[in-house]
Amino acid sequence: MTEITGEIRSGDYVSAGQASKRIKDALKRIGADPAAVRRAMVAAYEAEMNVVIHTRGGTLRAAVTPEKLDVLVNDIGPGITDIAQAMREGFSTAPPEARDLGFGAGMGLPNIRRNTDRFSIFSEPDKGTRLRFTIFLEPHAPAAAYTAAVRITPERCKQCLRCLHVCPTQAVRIRNGAPIILPHLCIGCAACRMVCPEDVYGIGCPDNMPTPEPDTTLFVPAPLRGQFGGQLSEETLRNALKSLGWNTVWFSDPWESALEDAVKRYAREQTNRPVLTPVCPAVVNLIQVRYPSLLEYVPPFMSALESARESLSQGRGVFVVPCAALCTLAHESSALHPCVAVSPGGLLRRLAPLLKTREEQPPPSAARPDTISNAPVSISGIDQVCQFLDEVEDGRVNDCGVVALYACDSGCFGAPVWPEHPEVSRYRSATDNTQDAIGATALYRPKLLEARTGLRLDADMNRAIEKLARIDRIRAQLPGRDCGVCGSPTCLALAEDIVMARADAQACVYKKQDDDNGTASSDKENAP
Amino acid sequence: MNLEQLAQEIGAHIETPATPERADIERVYAGDRMSDLLGAASERTLLATHIANCGLLRLIELMDVPAICFANGATPDPAVVEAARETGTALLVSPWDLYETCGRLYAALNHEKQRAAPS
């Protein structure tokens, strides 16, 4: 990794762009794709000009790694009071001297949005603005970024096929006696893990805690408080974590509350349709994969974990994550504030001896944690979520207002990683300390959510249509039992796997039996 | 299209010559907003604009634009000429207004496309 830093002076139109120039030189020297360099230059220079035009000065920091460029621009200035308005093309508060030079046309932030792969803005009125963006340096890198954060222990699999049938996006296949996951379909929910009797599935990150450094921030989910045999005050847990060396600890609750408040304000403007709060990233992934037409129902805010990740202003972040979807989000961090995810097992083991003897009375005004059900309609469990989204997609739900959807039963309390019963741990996690000491906010999401790429059968539409026809022909010859014995979840999925060269044409045992008995002769004339 | 030939056809004067490998133009974009020019820049795009002041410096340095054409006979700022020399960006000065300049550029490039297309 190489780092570039630069000062940006207010009103200095002539030397603005020098930091961008240094980034360009670095990118050229490592041989980055020219289109990526151009996108980086548009974004970086626009960001510098924003500081020159609108603020009292600032700094730019950039980190170049082989995969991506991460940029962080901090300024001291008036801040942006309405980010949604500032993101609109043509909205500008620039002075005439900027306009004379061709700047200040209100296209800066929209231009940054268009030319970046990740983008976040954090702004405090009268203090300043922090802008972060990422550009992938190799073409098609964003599509490759769907890595399923699910760990598989293949030797444990007994091929009971439960995971195959329960996966809401049909991402699981059994090949050579063990499951594999198609990353472009996996949404990181825990459905497979939940039904697996052999513990084949886990979260794709280590569970032993890294060594804390003085400037590391630890982010822990609220359900952690409910895992120690009794009600714990936030303070007790904080002290225990401190004794393990974690001095800066952010609980997820204030970030979740901030998101909820932001969505409630946003929802006042929306009528006649549900507002699908992005509380659960697995559900957001589900919408991107299976219900892309509903993406516009998701309000433009980052999830609690993303807002916290983008708010880190010093050092590294360690995120304790209860599921694969959150694990993926934690890793989508800037190289300037690198974050790692850990699954809770290791921390639970370290904390248990410290907290065992400290059962407490419930705190006086114990509030239920916000991690579920403060929304008018709260739905949990992947089946129920899919049923609801099917209904919304069919146009049968035009009311409901704010809706919270969680992939796990009982929300994050029900993630299979937790040893305690979800409702017991919710009861025990109740905290009296709802004050927001760290300034948790819900960050506006400047880049819109998009349907996932990689679902297409072929980049070429003619070939894709041909493949579609072949899939139909092959499916017509399959028995339609959707038994999963072949290792694909349905006969249709098997037909697609055969066409996409992910399965053997003879994989169906029932079709083979029928063929051997000569009972399916009528299909044979249609064979491809 | 070769840049010298293009300049000749539209009746523009070459203020700063291009480096040979960057002399081939396929596309033209005209605008006076810096964000638009930044967004439209590519290695085969000629930018036509009224802006001739030092606001253009970074556009030249950062975006690898092959050529910029100034309308209304505007002479570019000396700092802009200097930057263009360093990066090998061609600077053209057209005596015509932006509308006329673009019309002539369009006609010249289109004419060449038709000649290049197999009949």
XYZ file of C-alpha atoms in Angstrom, chain A residues 179-488:
310
model
C -21.784 -27.928 -0.424
C -20.400 -25.116 -2.513
C -21.861 -21.622 -2.739
C -22.399 -19.584 -5.899
C -21.072 -16.214 -4.692
C -23.150 -14.107 -7.093
C -26.314 -15.519 -5.490
C -25.318 -15.770 -1.810
C -26.905 -13.015 0.304
C -25.086 -13.882 3.524
C -28.219 -14.789 5.506
C -27.827 -17.682 7.881
C -30.579 -19.899 6.432
C -28.171 -22.713 5.527
C -26.404 -22.574 8.867
C -29.713 -22.568 10.720
C -30.910 -25.893 9.235
C -27.584 -27.689 9.099
C -27.466 -30.475 11.719
C -23.738 -31.081 11.179
C -22.435 -27.521 11.648
C -20.990 -27.377 8.148
C -21.535 -23.629 7.808
C -19.871 -20.768 9.627
C -19.037 -17.104 9.112
C -16.077 -16.589 6.815
C -13.907 -14.746 9.300
C -11.782 -15.816 12.253
C -13.346 -15.939 15.722
C -10.216 -15.227 17.729
C -9.850 -11.571 18.605
C -6.926 -9.571 17.233
C -4.643 -7.803 19.710
C -6.127 -4.414 20.581
C -4.082 -1.359 19.678
C -4.561 2.022 21.381
C -6.430 3.565 18.446
C -8.538 0.532 17.529
C -12.315 0.804 17.799
C -14.290 -2.308 18.703
C -17.846 -2.487 17.364
C -20.108 -4.989 19.128
C -23.699 -5.959 18.346
C -26.310 -5.419 21.074
C -27.153 -9.146 21.459
C -23.685 -9.737 22.898
C -24.960 -8.307 26.217
C -27.544 -11.068 26.438
C -25.164 -14.017 26.367
C -23.924 -14.061 29.967
C -26.639 -15.633 32.064
C -28.268 -12.450 33.360
C -28.973 -8.827 32.707
C -25.835 -6.794 32.247
C -25.557 -3.068 32.204
C -23.649 -1.585 29.346
C -21.121 -0.298 31.847
C -20.359 -3.760 33.248
C -19.674 -5.096 29.775
C -17.619 -2.036 28.896
C -15.443 -2.590 31.965
C -14.966 -6.256 31.105
C -13.962 -5.318 27.567
C -11.616 -2.690 28.949
C -9.880 -5.320 31.064
C -9.258 -7.223 27.823
C -7.640 -4.114 26.343
C -10.575 -2.707 24.350
C -10.819 0.907 25.425
C -12.915 2.297 22.591
C -16.086 0.250 22.240
C -19.081 1.150 20.106
C -22.284 -0.762 20.755
C -24.573 -1.164 17.778
C -27.702 0.213 19.528
C -27.175 3.965 19.000
C -26.347 3.374 15.336
C -29.524 1.342 14.922
C -31.577 4.036 16.655
C -30.023 6.709 14.443
C -30.974 4.725 11.352
C -34.491 4.268 12.643
C -34.892 7.998 13.341
C -33.551 8.932 9.924
C -35.899 6.488 8.216
C -38.880 7.742 10.189
C -38.177 11.318 9.065
C -37.705 10.132 5.495
C -40.919 8.089 5.608
C -43.067 11.160 6.299
C -42.548 12.144 2.664
C -43.449 8.717 1.341
C -47.031 7.699 1.001
C -48.804 4.675 -0.367
C -45.902 2.381 -0.211
C -43.872 0.533 2.377
C -40.477 1.905 3.342
C -38.074 -1.011 3.632
C -35.567 0.040 6.314
C -32.072 -1.266 5.528
C -31.670 -2.763 9.013
C -30.530 -6.181 7.853
C -27.897 -6.276 5.109
C -28.839 -9.850 4.190
C -32.328 -8.589 3.320
C -30.850 -5.716 1.295
C -28.778 -8.315 -0.591
C -31.912 -10.408 -1.061
C -33.686 -7.435 -2.631
C -30.707 -6.833 -4.924
C -30.698 -10.450 -6.073
C -34.351 -11.479 -6.089
C -36.486 -8.320 -5.917
C -34.554 -5.599 -7.801
C -37.795 -3.782 -8.629
C -38.151 -3.035 -4.902
C -34.768 -1.333 -4.518
C -36.460 2.057 -4.767
C -38.461 1.190 -1.637
C -35.243 1.065 0.385
C -34.475 4.512 1.841
C -31.057 6.017 0.979
C -29.319 5.350 4.290
C -26.461 3.111 5.234
C -26.981 0.272 7.662
C -25.837 0.677 11.265
C -22.565 -1.143 10.654
C -21.775 0.824 7.485
C -22.466 4.164 9.171
C -20.156 3.200 12.022
C -17.499 1.952 9.620
C -17.580 5.195 7.621
C -17.484 7.256 10.822
C -14.166 5.844 12.038
C -11.849 8.809 12.146
C -8.793 7.137 13.638
C -7.046 3.805 13.445
C -8.548 0.457 12.652
C -11.947 -1.029 13.307
C -12.705 -4.493 14.640
C -16.305 -5.523 14.026
C -17.823 -8.417 15.939
C -20.337 -9.778 13.436
C -23.102 -12.309 13.996
C -23.620 -13.169 10.312
C -21.930 -13.434 6.928
C -23.710 -10.397 5.468
C -22.318 -8.113 8.180
C -18.911 -9.767 7.781
C -18.855 -8.703 4.118
C -19.822 -5.116 5.001
C -17.118 -4.833 7.650
C -14.502 -5.757 5.074
C -15.697 -3.144 2.569
C -13.628 -0.610 4.455
C -11.175 1.994 3.249
C -7.497 1.044 3.405
C -7.027 4.320 5.320
C -9.120 2.933 8.186
C -8.917 -0.808 7.629
C -11.560 -2.921 9.349
C -11.672 -6.596 10.119
C -14.594 -8.780 11.074
C -14.516 -11.438 13.770
C -17.275 -13.842 14.658
C -18.299 -13.659 18.319
C -17.097 -17.076 19.526
C -13.659 -15.961 20.685
C -14.937 -12.875 22.481
C -17.687 -14.872 24.202
C -15.092 -17.315 25.503
C -12.861 -14.517 26.789
C -15.740 -12.629 28.435
C -17.571 -15.560 30.022
C -15.207 -16.029 32.986
C -15.175 -12.267 33.636
C -18.939 -11.865 33.689
C -20.221 -15.125 35.098
C -20.444 -14.034 38.706
C -21.831 -10.603 38.066
C -25.558 -11.171 37.658
C -27.356 -7.919 38.148
C -30.764 -6.580 38.862
C -32.497 -5.188 35.811
C -31.538 -1.562 35.367
C -34.272 0.878 36.454
C -35.830 2.069 33.220
C -34.720 -0.816 31.099
C -35.620 -0.121 27.527
C -35.884 -2.882 25.003
C -32.974 -2.685 22.594
C -33.900 -1.193 19.293
C -32.725 -4.076 17.216
C -36.237 -5.045 16.264
C -39.898 -4.168 16.325
C -39.899 -0.429 16.935
C -41.000 -0.120 13.344
C -44.808 -0.357 12.846
C -44.332 -3.596 10.938
C -41.448 -5.849 11.785
C -40.960 -9.135 10.008
C -38.292 -11.666 10.815
C -37.271 -14.998 9.372
C -36.268 -15.414 5.746
C -39.457 -17.252 4.694
C -41.702 -14.548 6.080
C -39.521 -11.842 4.582
C -39.757 -13.466 1.141
C -43.514 -13.866 1.505
C -43.844 -10.169 2.350
C -41.556 -9.034 -0.483
C -43.510 -11.235 -2.928
C -46.663 -9.430 -1.859
C -45.066 -5.997 -2.188
C -43.771 -6.920 -5.624
C -47.262 -8.021 -6.653
C -48.551 -4.596 -5.604
C -50.669 -5.988 -2.760
C -49.023 -3.941 0.002
C -49.474 -0.198 -0.347
C -49.533 0.789 3.305
C -47.509 -0.283 6.351
C -45.155 2.731 6.375
C -41.805 1.872 7.910
C -41.096 -1.847 7.710
C -38.171 -3.600 9.361
C -37.182 -6.878 7.728
C -34.713 -9.293 9.315
C -33.361 -12.474 7.743
C -32.999 -14.231 11.094
C -35.961 -15.117 13.322
C -36.108 -12.498 16.114
C -33.691 -10.291 14.191
C -30.027 -10.143 15.127
C -30.833 -11.790 18.473
C -31.761 -14.917 16.540
C -28.551 -15.210 14.524
C -27.446 -18.837 14.908
C -24.067 -17.728 16.188
C -25.504 -16.795 19.610
C -25.730 -19.524 22.228
C -28.691 -17.968 24.084
C -32.352 -18.151 23.108
C -33.175 -15.015 21.074
C -35.946 -13.702 23.308
C -33.993 -14.403 26.485
C -30.990 -12.566 25.145
C -33.203 -9.684 24.038
C -34.573 -9.441 27.567
C -31.104 -9.519 29.046
C -29.686 -7.021 26.561
C -32.095 -4.314 27.687
C -30.075 -1.277 28.568
C -30.712 1.929 30.429
C -27.867 3.595 28.661
C -29.391 4.784 25.423
C -27.485 8.030 25.349
C -25.428 8.547 22.306
C -21.965 9.369 23.575
C -20.169 8.789 20.303
C -22.359 10.893 18.021
C -23.828 7.938 16.153
C -25.623 8.973 12.994
C -27.231 7.294 10.036
C -25.181 8.197 7.002
C -26.944 9.159 3.804
C -26.186 6.667 1.040
C -25.084 8.754 -1.942
C -24.730 5.789 -4.284
C -28.005 4.072 -5.045
C -28.368 0.363 -4.446
C -28.247 -1.560 -7.697
C -29.396 -4.982 -8.767
C -26.569 -7.469 -8.577
C -24.679 -8.133 -11.730
C -23.624 -11.665 -12.472
C -27.181 -12.958 -12.690
C -27.140 -12.817 -16.486
C -26.705 -16.042 -18.422
C -24.309 -14.443 -20.878
C -22.858 -11.003 -21.472
C -24.094 -11.282 -25.062
C -27.867 -11.083 -25.221
C -28.207 -13.360 -28.268
C -26.219 -16.071 -26.580
C -28.171 -15.511 -23.362
C -31.443 -16.109 -25.242
C -30.011 -19.261 -26.770
C -29.015 -20.475 -23.328
C -32.466 -19.687 -22.009
C -33.994 -21.873 -24.717
C -31.599 -24.705 -23.927
C -32.468 -24.434 -20.227
C -36.156 -24.778 -21.096
C -35.519 -27.808 -23.304
C -33.444 -29.552 -20.648
C -35.917 -28.744 -17.910
C -38.729 -30.298 -19.944
C -36.847 -33.585 -19.849
C -36.239 -33.539 -16.116
C -38.806 -35.174 -13.816
C -39.796 -32.007 -11.938
C -39.428 -33.577 -8.489
C -37.092 -30.796 -7.304
C -35.626 -33.451 -5.020
C -32.090 -32.063 -4.906
C -30.442 -35.496 -5.185
C -28.387 -34.247 -8.150
C -26.963 -31.518 -5.918
C -28.926 -28.638 -7.478
